[in-house]
PDB file of C-alpha atoms in Angstrom:
ATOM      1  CA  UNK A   1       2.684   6.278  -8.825  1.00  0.00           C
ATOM      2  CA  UNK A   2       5.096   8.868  -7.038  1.00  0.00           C
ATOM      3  CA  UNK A   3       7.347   7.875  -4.522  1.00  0.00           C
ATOM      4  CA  UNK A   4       7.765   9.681  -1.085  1.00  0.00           C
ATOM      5  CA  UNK A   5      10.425  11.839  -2.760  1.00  0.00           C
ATOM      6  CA  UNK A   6       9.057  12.674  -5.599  1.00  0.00           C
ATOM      7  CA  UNK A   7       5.615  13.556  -3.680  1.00  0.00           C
ATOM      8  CA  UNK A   8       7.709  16.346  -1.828  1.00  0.00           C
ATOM      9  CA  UNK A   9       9.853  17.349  -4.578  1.00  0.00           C
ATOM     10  CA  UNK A  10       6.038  18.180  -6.676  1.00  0.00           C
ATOM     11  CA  UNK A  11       4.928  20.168  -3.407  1.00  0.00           C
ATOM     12  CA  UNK A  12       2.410  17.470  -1.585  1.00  0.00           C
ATOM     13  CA  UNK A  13       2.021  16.907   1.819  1.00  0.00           C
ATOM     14  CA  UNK A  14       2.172  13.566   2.706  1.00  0.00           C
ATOM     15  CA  UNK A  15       1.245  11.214   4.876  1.00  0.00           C
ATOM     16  CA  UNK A  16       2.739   7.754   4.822  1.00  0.00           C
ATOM     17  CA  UNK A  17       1.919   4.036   5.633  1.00  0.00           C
ATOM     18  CA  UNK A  18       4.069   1.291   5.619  1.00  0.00           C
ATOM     19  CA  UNK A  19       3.803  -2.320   7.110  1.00  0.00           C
ATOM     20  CA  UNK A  20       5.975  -5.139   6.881  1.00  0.00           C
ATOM     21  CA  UNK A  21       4.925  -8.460   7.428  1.00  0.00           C
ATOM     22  CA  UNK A  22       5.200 -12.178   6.918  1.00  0.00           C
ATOM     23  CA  UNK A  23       2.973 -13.009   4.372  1.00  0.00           C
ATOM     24  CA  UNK A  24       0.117 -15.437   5.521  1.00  0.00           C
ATOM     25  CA  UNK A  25       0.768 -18.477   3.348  1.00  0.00           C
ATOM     26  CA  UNK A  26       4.073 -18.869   4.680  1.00  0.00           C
ATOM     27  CA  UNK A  27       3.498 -19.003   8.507  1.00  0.00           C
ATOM     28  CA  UNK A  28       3.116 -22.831   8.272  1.00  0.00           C
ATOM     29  CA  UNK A  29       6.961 -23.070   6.393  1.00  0.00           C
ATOM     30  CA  UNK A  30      10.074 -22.499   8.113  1.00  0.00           C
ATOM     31  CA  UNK A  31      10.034 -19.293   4.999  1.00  0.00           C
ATOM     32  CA  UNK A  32      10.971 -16.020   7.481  1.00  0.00           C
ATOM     33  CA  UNK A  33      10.272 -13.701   4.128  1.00  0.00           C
ATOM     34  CA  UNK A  34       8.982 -10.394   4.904  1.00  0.00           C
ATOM     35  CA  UNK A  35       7.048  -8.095   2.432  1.00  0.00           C
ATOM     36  CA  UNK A  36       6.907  -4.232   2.568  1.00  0.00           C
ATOM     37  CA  UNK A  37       3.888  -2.348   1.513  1.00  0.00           C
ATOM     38  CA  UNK A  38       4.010   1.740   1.275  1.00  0.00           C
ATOM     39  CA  UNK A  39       1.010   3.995   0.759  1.00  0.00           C
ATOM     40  CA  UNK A  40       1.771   7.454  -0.121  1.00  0.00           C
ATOM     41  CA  UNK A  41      -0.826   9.741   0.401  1.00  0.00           C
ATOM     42  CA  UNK A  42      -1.645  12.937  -0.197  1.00  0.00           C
ATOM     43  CA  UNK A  43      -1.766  15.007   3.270  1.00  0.00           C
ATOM     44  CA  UNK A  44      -4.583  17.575   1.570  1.00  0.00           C
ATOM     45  CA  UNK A  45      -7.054  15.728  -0.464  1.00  0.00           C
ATOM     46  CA  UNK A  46      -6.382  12.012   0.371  1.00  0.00           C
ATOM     47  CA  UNK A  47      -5.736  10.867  -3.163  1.00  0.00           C
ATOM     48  CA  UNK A  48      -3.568   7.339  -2.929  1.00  0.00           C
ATOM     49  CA  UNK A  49      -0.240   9.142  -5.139  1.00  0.00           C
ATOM     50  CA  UNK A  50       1.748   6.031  -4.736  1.00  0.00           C
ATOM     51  CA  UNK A  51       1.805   2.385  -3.601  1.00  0.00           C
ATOM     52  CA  UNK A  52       5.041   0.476  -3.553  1.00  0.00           C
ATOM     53  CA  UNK A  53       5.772  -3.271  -2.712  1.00  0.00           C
ATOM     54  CA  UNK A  54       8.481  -5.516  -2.349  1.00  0.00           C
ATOM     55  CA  UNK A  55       7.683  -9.650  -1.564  1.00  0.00           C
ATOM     56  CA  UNK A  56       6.033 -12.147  -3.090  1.00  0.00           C
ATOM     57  CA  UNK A  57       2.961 -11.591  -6.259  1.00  0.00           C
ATOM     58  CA  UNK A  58       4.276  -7.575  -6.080  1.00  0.00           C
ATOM     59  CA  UNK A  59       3.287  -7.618  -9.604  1.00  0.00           C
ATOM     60  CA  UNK A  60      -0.118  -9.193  -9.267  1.00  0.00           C
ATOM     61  CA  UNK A  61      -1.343  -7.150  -6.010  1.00  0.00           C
ATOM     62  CA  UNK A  62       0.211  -3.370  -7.920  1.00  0.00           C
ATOM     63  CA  UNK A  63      -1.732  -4.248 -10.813  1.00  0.00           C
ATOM     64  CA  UNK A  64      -4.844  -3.470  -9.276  1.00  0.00           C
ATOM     65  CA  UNK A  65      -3.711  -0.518  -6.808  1.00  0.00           C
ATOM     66  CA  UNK A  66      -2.720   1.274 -10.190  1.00  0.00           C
ATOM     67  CA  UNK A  67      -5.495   1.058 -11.560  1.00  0.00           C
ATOM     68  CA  UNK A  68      -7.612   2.358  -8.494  1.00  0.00           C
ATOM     69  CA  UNK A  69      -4.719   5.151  -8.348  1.00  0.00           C
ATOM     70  CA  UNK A  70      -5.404   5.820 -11.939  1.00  0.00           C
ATOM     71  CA  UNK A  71      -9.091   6.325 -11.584  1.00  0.00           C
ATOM     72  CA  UNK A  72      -8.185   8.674  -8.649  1.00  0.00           C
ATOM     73  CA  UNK A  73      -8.662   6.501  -5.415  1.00  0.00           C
ATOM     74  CA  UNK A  74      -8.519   8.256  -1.766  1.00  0.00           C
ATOM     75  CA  UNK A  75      -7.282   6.691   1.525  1.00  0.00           C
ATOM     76  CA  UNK A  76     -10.763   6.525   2.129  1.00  0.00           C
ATOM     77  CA  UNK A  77     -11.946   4.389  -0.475  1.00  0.00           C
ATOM     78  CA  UNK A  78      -9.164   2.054   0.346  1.00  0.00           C
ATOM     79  CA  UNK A  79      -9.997   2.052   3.724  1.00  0.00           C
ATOM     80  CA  UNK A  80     -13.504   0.954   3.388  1.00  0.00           C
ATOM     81  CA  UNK A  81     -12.783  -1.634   0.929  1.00  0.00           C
ATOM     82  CA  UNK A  82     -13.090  -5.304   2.639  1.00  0.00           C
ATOM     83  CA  UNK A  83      -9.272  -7.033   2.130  1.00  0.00           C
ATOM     84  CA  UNK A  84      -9.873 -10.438   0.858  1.00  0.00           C
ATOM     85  CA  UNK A  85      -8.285 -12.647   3.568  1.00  0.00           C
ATOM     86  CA  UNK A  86      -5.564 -14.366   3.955  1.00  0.00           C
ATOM     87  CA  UNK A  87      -4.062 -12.673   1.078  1.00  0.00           C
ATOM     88  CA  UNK A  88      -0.977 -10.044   1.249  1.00  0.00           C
ATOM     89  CA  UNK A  89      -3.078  -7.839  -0.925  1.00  0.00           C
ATOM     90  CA  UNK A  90      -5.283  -7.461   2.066  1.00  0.00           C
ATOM     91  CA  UNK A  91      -2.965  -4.929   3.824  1.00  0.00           C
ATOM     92  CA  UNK A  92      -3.146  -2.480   1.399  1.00  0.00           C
ATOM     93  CA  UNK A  93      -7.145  -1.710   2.851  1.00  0.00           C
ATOM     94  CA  UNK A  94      -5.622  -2.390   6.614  1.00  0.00           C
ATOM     95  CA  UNK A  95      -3.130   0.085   6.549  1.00  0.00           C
ATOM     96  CA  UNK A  96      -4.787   2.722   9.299  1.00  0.00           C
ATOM     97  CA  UNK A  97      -1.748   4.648  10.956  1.00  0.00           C
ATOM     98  CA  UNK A  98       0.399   6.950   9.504  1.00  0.00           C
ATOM     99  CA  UNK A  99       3.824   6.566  10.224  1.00  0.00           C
ATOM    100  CA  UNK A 100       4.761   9.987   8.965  1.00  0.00           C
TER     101      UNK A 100
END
């Protein structure tokens, strides 16, 4: 997917969502690893034009989000999608604020 940059540089509005969090499994473990998620979104028609992560099973949890970006996901659809709990993937459907 785009980044926030490249988004703007193509002409999209965007809106943005980012967390960053302490990933579930490790809040019984002295582990003080955080993860960032990032939805970029665009601002017009909703379409999910990039989702970037940086923590633990990245790999595993983009897998998926490209291929829902690839068959055109919204905001939307992510947001009515029920996260599978406790997972990190799960934030990616609770993101709910902009924060740009």
């Amino acid at each position: 997917g785009l980044t926030e940059e490249e988004a703007l540089s193509a002409g999209h509005k965007v809106k943005i969502f980012e967390s960053r969090f302490r990933p579930m499994k490790l809040t019984l473990t002295d582990d003080q690893e955080k993860t960032l998620m990032k939805l970029v979104v665009d601002a017009h028609d909703d379409r999910v034009l990039g989702c970037h992560m940086v923590g633990a099973e990245a790999g595993e949890i983009l897998q998926g989000i490209a291929v829902a970006m690839k068959a055109g996901a919204t905001k939307q659809a992510f947001d009515e999608t029920i996260g599978i709990h406790p997972t990190a993937a799960e934030e990616c459907v609770t993101l709910r604020t902009p924060t740009r």
